[in-house]
XYZ file of C-alpha atoms in Angstrom:
582
model
C 15.755 74.061 -35.208
C 13.707 73.065 -32.189
C 14.931 70.566 -29.594
C 12.492 67.947 -30.897
C 13.580 68.415 -34.505
C 17.254 68.191 -33.581
C 16.668 64.980 -31.632
C 14.581 63.399 -34.403
C 17.204 64.269 -37.003
C 20.107 62.818 -34.983
C 18.148 59.706 -34.006
C 16.964 59.197 -37.578
C 20.526 58.995 -38.874
C 21.536 56.809 -35.922
C 18.720 54.315 -36.526
C 19.737 54.078 -40.192
C 23.322 53.299 -39.211
C 24.541 56.574 -40.718
C 26.950 57.286 -37.896
C 28.851 60.175 -39.475
C 25.671 62.128 -40.116
C 24.322 61.242 -36.650
C 27.572 62.481 -35.081
C 27.376 65.747 -36.981
C 23.745 66.297 -36.012
C 24.334 65.425 -32.355
C 27.299 67.796 -32.092
C 25.136 70.542 -33.553
C 22.440 69.696 -31.013
C 24.994 69.880 -28.191
C 25.842 73.456 -29.192
C 22.212 74.531 -29.405
C 20.939 72.589 -26.364
C 23.882 72.549 -23.972
C 22.045 71.046 -20.998
C 20.333 68.162 -22.810
C 22.061 64.771 -22.182
C 20.646 62.970 -25.226
C 22.960 64.714 -27.690
C 26.291 63.690 -26.116
C 24.840 60.202 -25.661
C 24.007 59.997 -29.379
C 27.451 61.371 -30.224
C 29.050 58.611 -28.122
C 26.952 55.916 -29.791
C 27.883 57.286 -33.216
C 31.602 57.281 -32.433
C 31.373 53.706 -31.145
C 29.542 52.772 -34.322
C 32.487 54.197 -36.253
C 34.865 52.071 -34.169
C 36.211 55.098 -32.274
C 35.479 53.707 -28.827
C 38.025 55.750 -26.891
C 36.719 58.948 -28.465
C 33.180 58.011 -27.420
C 33.937 57.794 -23.696
C 34.038 61.569 -22.923
C 30.642 62.036 -24.567
C 28.972 59.382 -22.423
C 30.606 60.892 -19.354
C 29.294 64.319 -20.374
C 25.786 62.889 -20.711
C 26.054 61.431 -17.192
C 27.393 64.701 -15.815
C 24.309 66.430 -17.188
C 21.966 63.680 -15.964
C 23.440 61.344 -13.271
C 20.371 59.088 -13.445
C 20.690 58.577 -17.233
C 21.183 54.812 -17.112
C 21.031 54.344 -20.886
C 24.164 56.474 -21.191
C 25.714 54.519 -18.317
C 25.039 51.220 -20.140
C 26.416 52.660 -23.361
C 29.575 53.706 -21.543
C 29.866 50.224 -20.018
C 29.488 48.610 -23.451
C 32.173 50.886 -24.877
C 34.540 50.000 -22.038
C 33.892 46.314 -22.759
C 34.849 46.877 -26.390
C 38.147 48.128 -24.965
C 38.423 45.045 -22.695
C 38.030 47.173 -19.555
C 35.871 44.838 -17.508
C 36.227 46.254 -13.993
C 35.149 49.859 -14.655
C 32.308 48.550 -16.825
C 31.177 46.300 -13.978
C 31.027 49.227 -11.533
C 28.791 51.159 -13.916
C 26.489 48.190 -14.378
C 26.214 47.568 -10.643
C 24.915 51.132 -10.312
C 22.299 50.483 -13.010
C 21.177 47.172 -11.486
C 20.919 48.711 -8.033
C 18.219 51.025 -9.357
C 16.793 48.649 -11.986
C 17.391 45.022 -10.833
C 15.552 43.464 -13.753
C 17.220 45.471 -16.544
C 17.946 42.722 -19.074
C 20.325 44.851 -21.141
C 22.375 45.613 -18.035
C 22.378 41.933 -17.025
C 23.622 40.989 -20.480
C 26.424 43.530 -20.236
C 27.253 42.319 -16.729
C 27.613 38.753 -17.995
C 29.752 40.097 -20.829
C 31.913 41.946 -18.293
C 32.468 38.699 -16.385
C 33.766 37.126 -19.602
C 36.094 40.063 -20.237
C 37.365 39.648 -16.665
C 38.016 35.941 -17.339
C 35.281 34.778 -14.995
C 33.102 32.502 -17.173
C 31.478 30.816 -14.148
C 30.196 34.200 -12.945
C 28.996 34.987 -16.475
C 26.973 31.770 -16.443
C 25.421 32.630 -13.059
C 24.402 36.090 -14.284
C 23.084 34.802 -17.617
C 21.159 31.984 -15.935
C 19.483 34.411 -13.553
C 18.475 36.639 -16.454
C 17.160 33.691 -18.454
C 15.111 32.564 -15.454
C 13.252 35.863 -15.755
C 12.898 35.611 -19.527
C 14.121 32.437 -21.283
C 13.426 33.804 -24.771
C 16.623 35.805 -25.143
C 18.783 34.510 -28.016
C 21.512 37.025 -27.272
C 21.788 35.928 -23.646
C 21.717 32.262 -24.655
C 24.548 32.836 -27.121
C 26.576 34.638 -24.460
C 26.093 31.805 -21.974
C 27.086 29.351 -24.695
C 30.309 31.312 -25.127
C 30.955 30.999 -21.389
C 30.311 27.244 -21.473
C 32.715 26.974 -24.394
C 35.347 28.870 -22.426
C 34.965 26.225 -19.722
C 35.311 23.446 -22.309
C 31.721 22.214 -21.887
C 30.698 21.677 -25.502
C 27.458 19.890 -24.651
C 26.160 22.769 -22.523
C 27.253 25.301 -25.141
C 25.454 23.366 -27.869
C 22.266 23.206 -25.791
C 22.245 26.998 -25.453
C 22.885 27.606 -29.146
C 20.085 25.196 -30.016
C 17.792 26.956 -27.529
C 18.608 30.252 -29.239
C 17.647 28.728 -32.590
C 14.318 27.571 -31.152
C 13.568 31.163 -30.178
C 14.765 32.493 -33.536
C 15.127 29.864 -36.304
C 16.906 32.481 -38.446
C 19.709 33.097 -35.942
C 22.648 32.470 -38.275
C 25.214 33.080 -35.537
C 23.693 30.447 -33.271
C 23.313 28.026 -36.190
C 26.911 28.228 -37.363
C 28.239 27.925 -33.809
C 25.971 24.955 -33.170
C 27.273 23.354 -36.355
C 30.863 23.580 -35.134
C 29.970 22.016 -31.783
C 27.989 19.238 -33.458
C 31.068 18.478 -35.546
C 33.262 18.343 -32.443
C 30.745 16.007 -30.829
C 31.023 13.763 -33.919
C 27.461 14.404 -35.084
C 28.551 14.891 -38.671
C 25.233 14.845 -40.515
C 23.629 17.270 -38.066
C 26.670 19.534 -38.269
C 26.409 19.677 -42.056
C 22.642 20.216 -42.046
C 22.910 22.989 -39.450
C 25.656 24.740 -41.413
C 23.486 24.584 -44.531
C 20.599 26.131 -42.579
C 22.847 28.971 -41.444
C 23.746 29.754 -45.047
C 20.130 29.386 -46.169
C 18.846 31.939 -43.646
C 21.794 34.325 -44.139
C 23.404 33.853 -47.586
C 25.530 36.981 -47.095
C 26.867 35.860 -43.714
C 30.582 35.205 -44.219
C 31.064 33.203 -41.008
C 28.138 30.919 -41.853
C 29.530 30.143 -45.305
C 33.021 29.627 -43.900
C 31.620 27.139 -41.380
C 29.829 25.251 -44.158
C 32.959 25.208 -46.302
C 35.026 23.861 -43.399
C 32.441 21.188 -42.657
C 32.333 20.083 -46.279
C 36.123 19.794 -46.290
C 35.893 17.666 -43.135
C 33.313 15.486 -44.879
C 35.691 14.939 -47.808
C 33.455 16.872 -50.228
C 36.098 19.183 -51.683
C 34.050 20.076 -54.770
C 31.127 21.411 -52.721
C 33.534 23.129 -50.328
C 35.208 24.840 -53.245
C 31.841 26.167 -54.375
C 31.308 27.736 -50.965
C 34.799 29.241 -51.016
C 34.163 30.796 -54.410
C 30.910 32.255 -53.075
C 32.850 33.643 -50.120
C 35.385 35.239 -52.447
C 32.521 37.011 -54.220
C 31.177 38.269 -50.892
C 34.591 39.505 -49.789
C 37.382 39.358 -52.400
C 39.882 40.475 -49.740
C 39.214 37.541 -47.407
C 42.667 35.949 -47.288
C 41.545 33.137 -44.976
C 39.201 31.886 -47.675
C 41.912 32.314 -50.287
C 44.177 29.969 -48.309
C 41.345 27.466 -47.861
C 40.522 27.592 -51.561
C 44.120 26.989 -52.607
C 44.350 24.059 -50.205
C 41.426 22.149 -51.762
C 41.828 23.077 -55.446
C 43.477 21.107 -58.227
C 46.648 22.185 -59.984
C 44.713 23.644 -62.936
C 42.243 25.422 -60.678
C 45.052 26.908 -58.639
C 46.819 28.082 -61.786
C 43.743 30.264 -62.406
C 43.831 31.421 -58.782
C 47.491 32.469 -58.990
C 46.917 36.079 -60.220
C 44.365 36.643 -57.459
C 46.824 35.425 -54.839
C 49.673 37.511 -56.259
C 47.503 40.627 -56.152
C 46.479 39.837 -52.564
C 50.130 39.462 -51.571
C 50.907 43.001 -52.741
C 48.081 44.344 -50.582
C 48.973 42.361 -47.442
C 50.883 44.132 -44.686
C 54.286 42.722 -43.675
C 54.244 40.021 -40.981
C 50.441 40.129 -40.881
C 47.985 37.249 -40.687
C 46.716 38.250 -44.121
C 50.228 37.883 -45.535
C 50.547 34.481 -43.876
C 47.287 33.305 -45.454
C 48.276 34.495 -48.917
C 51.785 33.078 -48.646
C 50.442 29.662 -47.633
C 48.136 29.796 -50.660
C 51.016 30.715 -52.975
C 53.172 27.961 -51.463
C 50.460 25.422 -52.232
C 50.148 26.673 -55.813
C 53.926 26.591 -56.329
C 54.170 23.104 -54.829
C 51.549 21.771 -57.230
C 53.412 23.393 -60.126
C 56.647 21.688 -59.065
C 58.447 24.975 -58.342
C 60.474 24.042 -55.258
C 62.208 27.413 -54.876
C 58.983 29.424 -55.024
C 57.275 26.932 -52.720
C 60.059 27.190 -50.128
C 60.187 30.982 -50.342
C 56.433 31.415 -49.902
C 56.286 28.835 -47.138
C 59.147 30.514 -45.284
C 57.338 33.834 -45.565
C 54.075 32.319 -44.320
C 55.758 30.710 -41.331
C 57.683 33.888 -40.479
C 54.414 35.823 -40.434
C 52.777 33.259 -38.175
C 55.786 33.168 -35.858
C 55.521 36.953 -35.533
C 51.842 36.612 -34.622
C 52.315 33.795 -32.089
C 55.912 33.526 -30.811
C 56.989 30.305 -29.134
C 57.628 30.396 -25.373
C 60.868 28.452 -24.833
C 61.082 28.985 -21.085
C 57.386 28.343 -20.487
C 57.589 25.061 -22.387
C 60.645 23.976 -20.408
C 58.853 24.718 -17.141
C 55.733 22.829 -18.134
C 57.558 19.683 -19.249
C 59.744 19.690 -16.141
C 56.627 20.075 -13.992
C 54.948 17.138 -15.721
C 57.892 14.770 -15.211
C 58.332 15.883 -11.608
C 54.676 15.022 -10.925
C 55.272 11.386 -11.929
C 58.779 10.473 -10.762
C 58.110 6.769 -10.143
C 56.174 3.915 -11.735
C 52.565 5.056 -11.988
C 49.905 3.273 -9.957
C 46.561 3.442 -11.784
C 43.242 3.945 -10.041
C 41.941 0.694 -8.548
C 38.632 0.708 -10.393
C 37.986 1.479 -14.033
C 34.954 3.677 -14.732
C 31.927 2.132 -16.384
C 31.335 2.587 -20.092
C 33.594 2.487 -23.143
C 37.306 2.513 -22.372
C 39.616 5.080 -23.949
C 42.299 4.406 -26.530
C 44.630 7.387 -26.780
C 46.603 7.895 -29.978
C 49.423 10.349 -29.364
C 52.536 11.736 -31.004
C 53.584 14.883 -32.769
C 51.138 16.480 -35.239
C 51.412 15.021 -38.748
C 52.988 11.811 -37.440
C 50.134 9.512 -38.513
C 47.691 9.883 -35.632
C 44.698 10.430 -37.931
C 45.500 7.316 -39.980
C 45.899 5.287 -36.794
C 42.624 6.508 -35.344
C 40.902 5.707 -38.621
C 42.240 2.140 -38.638
C 41.188 1.491 -35.032
C 37.884 3.310 -35.559
C 36.920 1.003 -38.432
C 36.378 -1.714 -35.847
C 32.604 -2.031 -35.282
C 32.965 -1.855 -31.489
C 35.055 1.328 -31.497
C 33.922 4.939 -31.884
C 36.495 7.484 -33.149
C 36.175 10.882 -31.455
C 38.874 12.805 -33.278
C 40.906 15.342 -31.300
C 39.283 16.053 -27.949
C 40.495 19.143 -26.165
C 38.606 18.298 -22.965
C 41.333 16.339 -21.085
C 43.944 19.062 -21.546
C 41.412 21.707 -20.535
C 40.426 19.864 -17.366
C 44.053 19.139 -16.498
C 45.211 22.716 -17.048
C 45.652 23.374 -13.292
C 48.004 20.380 -13.078
C 49.956 21.321 -16.202
C 50.422 25.019 -15.527
C 49.610 25.712 -11.882
C 51.360 22.928 -9.936
C 48.095 21.433 -8.691
C 48.716 17.895 -7.396
C 46.945 15.046 -9.176
C 45.684 13.420 -6.003
C 43.352 10.378 -6.047
C 40.468 12.774 -5.411
C 41.599 15.030 -8.276
C 41.850 11.965 -10.516
C 38.292 10.917 -9.645
C 36.975 14.430 -10.294
C 38.808 14.578 -13.599
C 37.412 11.218 -14.721
C 33.849 12.198 -13.810
C 34.100 15.542 -15.629
C 35.793 13.997 -18.653
C 33.191 11.238 -19.011
C 30.324 13.710 -18.582
C 31.603 15.629 -21.619
C 31.921 12.639 -23.927
C 29.584 12.730 -26.922
C 26.861 10.143 -27.304
C 28.161 6.927 -28.793
C 26.392 4.088 -30.594
C 24.946 1.327 -28.478
C 27.435 -1.483 -28.006
C 30.523 0.736 -28.211
C 33.308 -0.916 -26.213
C 36.023 1.674 -26.724
C 36.542 5.148 -28.124
C 39.612 6.715 -29.714
C 40.913 10.130 -28.737
C 43.649 11.093 -31.180
C 44.679 14.479 -29.814
C 48.435 14.307 -30.574
C 49.378 16.680 -27.756
C 47.939 14.266 -25.207
C 51.429 12.798 -25.011
C 51.900 15.405 -22.279
C 49.046 13.865 -20.270
C 49.930 10.168 -20.265
C 50.695 10.162 -16.531
C 47.365 11.745 -15.660
C 45.373 9.647 -18.124
C 47.146 6.441 -17.144
C 46.327 7.127 -13.497
C 42.685 8.067 -14.078
C 41.868 5.289 -16.554
C 43.427 1.940 -15.543
C 41.930 0.275 -18.629
C 43.181 2.923 -21.097
C 45.523 1.979 -23.925
C 48.139 4.328 -25.355
C 49.318 4.147 -28.948
C 52.329 6.323 -29.682
C 53.182 7.183 -33.285
C 56.899 7.102 -34.016
C 57.949 8.703 -37.289
C 61.150 10.170 -38.675
C 61.096 13.637 -37.098
C 62.463 15.187 -40.288
C 59.427 14.022 -42.263
C 57.165 15.187 -39.443
C 58.872 18.579 -39.364
C 58.489 18.963 -43.122
C 54.775 18.197 -42.900
C 54.295 20.621 -39.995
C 56.307 23.312 -41.769
C 54.054 22.970 -44.810
C 50.833 23.124 -42.803
C 48.644 25.901 -41.490
C 47.419 25.214 -37.959
C 44.642 27.223 -36.338
C 44.683 28.171 -32.677
C 47.585 28.996 -30.404
C 48.681 25.573 -29.112
C 51.219 24.925 -31.905
C 53.275 28.103 -31.757
C 56.427 26.088 -32.383
C 55.105 24.992 -35.788
C 56.196 28.204 -37.520
C 59.851 28.353 -36.447
C 62.231 25.496 -37.262
C 64.472 26.173 -34.256
C 61.454 26.297 -31.969
C 60.209 23.097 -33.569
C 63.495 21.326 -32.746
C 63.235 22.567 -29.158
C 59.706 21.187 -28.841
C 60.673 17.869 -30.459
C 63.475 17.474 -27.922
C 61.066 18.108 -25.041
C 58.607 15.648 -26.528
C 61.259 12.967 -27.076
C 62.564 13.310 -23.534
C 59.054 13.118 -22.089
C 58.248 9.956 -24.053
C 61.424 8.369 -22.705
C 60.176 9.222 -19.217
C 56.723 7.739 -19.811
C 58.200 4.464 -21.003
C 60.066 4.204 -17.698
C 57.139 5.000 -15.399
C 54.432 3.272 -17.491
C 56.087 -0.007 -18.507
C 54.019 -2.091 -20.915
C 51.244 0.447 -21.314
C 52.541 2.305 -24.383
C 52.541 0.763 -27.850
C 55.154 2.409 -30.079
C 53.792 2.207 -33.617
C 56.375 2.926 -36.298
C 54.681 4.955 -39.015
C 57.001 3.797 -41.802
C 56.295 0.128 -40.973
C 52.584 0.814 -40.535
C 51.995 2.258 -44.008
C 54.242 -0.354 -45.664
C 52.221 -3.246 -44.181
C 48.853 -1.895 -43.148
C 47.259 -5.319 -42.710
C 50.030 -6.881 -40.655
C 50.507 -3.819 -38.458
C 46.761 -3.309 -37.980
C 46.547 -6.879 -36.672
C 49.226 -6.111 -34.069
C 47.498 -2.851 -33.231
C 44.145 -4.584 -32.741
C 45.767 -7.139 -30.462
C 47.304 -4.435 -28.282
C 43.946 -2.637 -28.069
C 42.168 -5.827 -27.017
C 40.189 -6.035 -30.237
C 39.511 -8.852 -32.652
C 40.988 -7.749 -35.979
C 38.483 -7.132 -38.785
C 39.287 -6.821 -42.468
C 38.098 -3.200 -42.672
C 41.007 -2.187 -40.441
C 43.381 -2.805 -43.356
C 41.423 -0.336 -45.529
C 41.438 3.159 -44.026
C 40.224 4.506 -47.366
C 36.812 3.051 -46.485
C 36.403 5.660 -43.753
C 33.320 7.799 -44.456
C 33.176 9.983 -41.364
C 34.364 13.542 -40.964
C 38.020 14.418 -40.387
C 38.600 17.756 -38.678
C 42.368 17.933 -39.202
C 44.787 18.678 -42.042
C 44.717 14.949 -42.850
C 41.139 15.102 -44.139
C 42.185 14.325 -47.729
C 45.109 11.949 -47.152
C 43.239 9.620 -44.813
C 40.680 8.832 -47.508
C 43.403 7.416 -49.735
C 44.839 3.915 -49.706
C 47.768 3.803 -47.260
C 51.011 4.641 -49.094
C 54.703 5.291 -48.482
C 55.109 8.300 -50.777
C 55.763 10.741 -47.951
C 58.536 8.653 -46.367
C 61.908 10.305 -46.796
C 60.389 13.326 -48.488
C 62.386 15.551 -46.149
C 65.580 14.844 -48.130
C 64.367 17.097 -50.939
C 64.134 19.960 -48.454
C 67.142 19.150 -46.265
C 68.604 22.601 -46.851
C 65.408 24.312 -45.723
C 65.066 22.025 -42.690
C 68.686 22.505 -41.602
C 67.840 24.671 -38.533
C 65.508 21.937 -37.314
C 67.851 19.031 -38.000
C 70.792 20.827 -36.408
C 68.718 21.555 -33.325
C 67.779 17.922 -32.596
C 69.421 16.503 -29.485
C 71.547 13.445 -30.482
C 70.930 11.835 -27.091
C 67.202 11.857 -27.750
C 67.334 11.198 -31.503
C 70.408 8.946 -31.953
C 69.010 7.266 -35.063
C 68.771 10.677 -36.756
C 71.938 12.295 -35.491
C 74.176 9.218 -35.536
């Protein structure tokens, strides 16, 4: 075959996504046309397309050896290195390209990507912004900059870029589903749902788009519609264990009985200690629990938690260091900032996960002058240097934190006097928040730790912040740190923390909501005694419970599982939990 025929054949397969055939043709071309750089370049692209990134590298290097000015091969090599998380060598290659071709948009995109791989999101934003100044109609670059903004915790800026990408390409399902998630986090529920529906409409086969819609529908309390999306997802990918877990979580007992054979088959296929096995085991635990089979429920739940613990082990020493650092930063009674910032004041609802923070936020948020914001991750993100890097929380640092935090608040209805942030883990930040916001109120949920542990043990938490949730001994360790820290806050923040007893709260929702309103500086309204009237989204595991009338059914439920919870109960410090260990 001639050189031109060989090239056309290899490129034809490559353009069709037939990487094996393209690899075969390019290797044949390399033998027949030893000095031509296109063939090793095509071979490298084909191997990368097959997921064999390391194998692709020598081919790109061969292409560059044959033609040192072959910048397409250099960019392909850089992209392959980025797949392998090798940011620095990729950056050097891209600098060479941009030296010769300063306006090369593909190289600029890869350079911004390299900054992200190197954990430099600010630099990624600078590079992406410069590229977009040359050509603003680049959805891919806008999505990358949105990722960088997200890494920096700036959800508003990330949303703006995703929405800009959609303006350029209304059928950009990736930008739509990411925008939907950010709209949900910014409490724009209707827009989040509509945007998720658009993502599915433009890309019905897109698994991530359907998963986003299903999650949003669950948050909205529309389990029936969410189940329909999950079933559609199962048809698209029957091996998707994440959807299987989601489906089991929102289905009725009868529906889950039909799902049981599917879950059992998936369990056989799941690798030991894998995330897939965790998903399936959580699904089977839910099905067994609904069927009243305690032994099967406990066995599956133990398996699920063991798999998750293997994926994300708990850092005992790191947790000890962080909590010690926090208490050392606030050794004496805290002096708040002299002036409260303008705008709605914050009400922080804190405690351990599954302690009643969602119910409490819902009750406070039913006041017409209060806007519930759910779980905001912004304060912890902004305070990361203080929590993990020993940065002092000076008055200047407090002012900077307040300004950044307020700038990232979502829009709130006119007339809003206060907002609720119910991120449970904010109990670590009370010193910082109490300093920065002199008008802030802090509501601390107190609940029998054994019931809390049972609820955590039964739950499936996304992300990496709750690594203790999957190991009962680790959970006891974290509870002890939490209990000791709350004792400290009560000493250095006298009168600023309202300890709300969950068991009393649910037994007398009206009486306790009146006391809660008084502490928060609100005039009690009748809706506050009816959390079931809440119609907004709930982005946590409590999205179904909070829409029910307040009840006491979960109080003391731990006793049924005392044997399973023994490692946790035995690990509780009696000096911190005297009422439990006495």
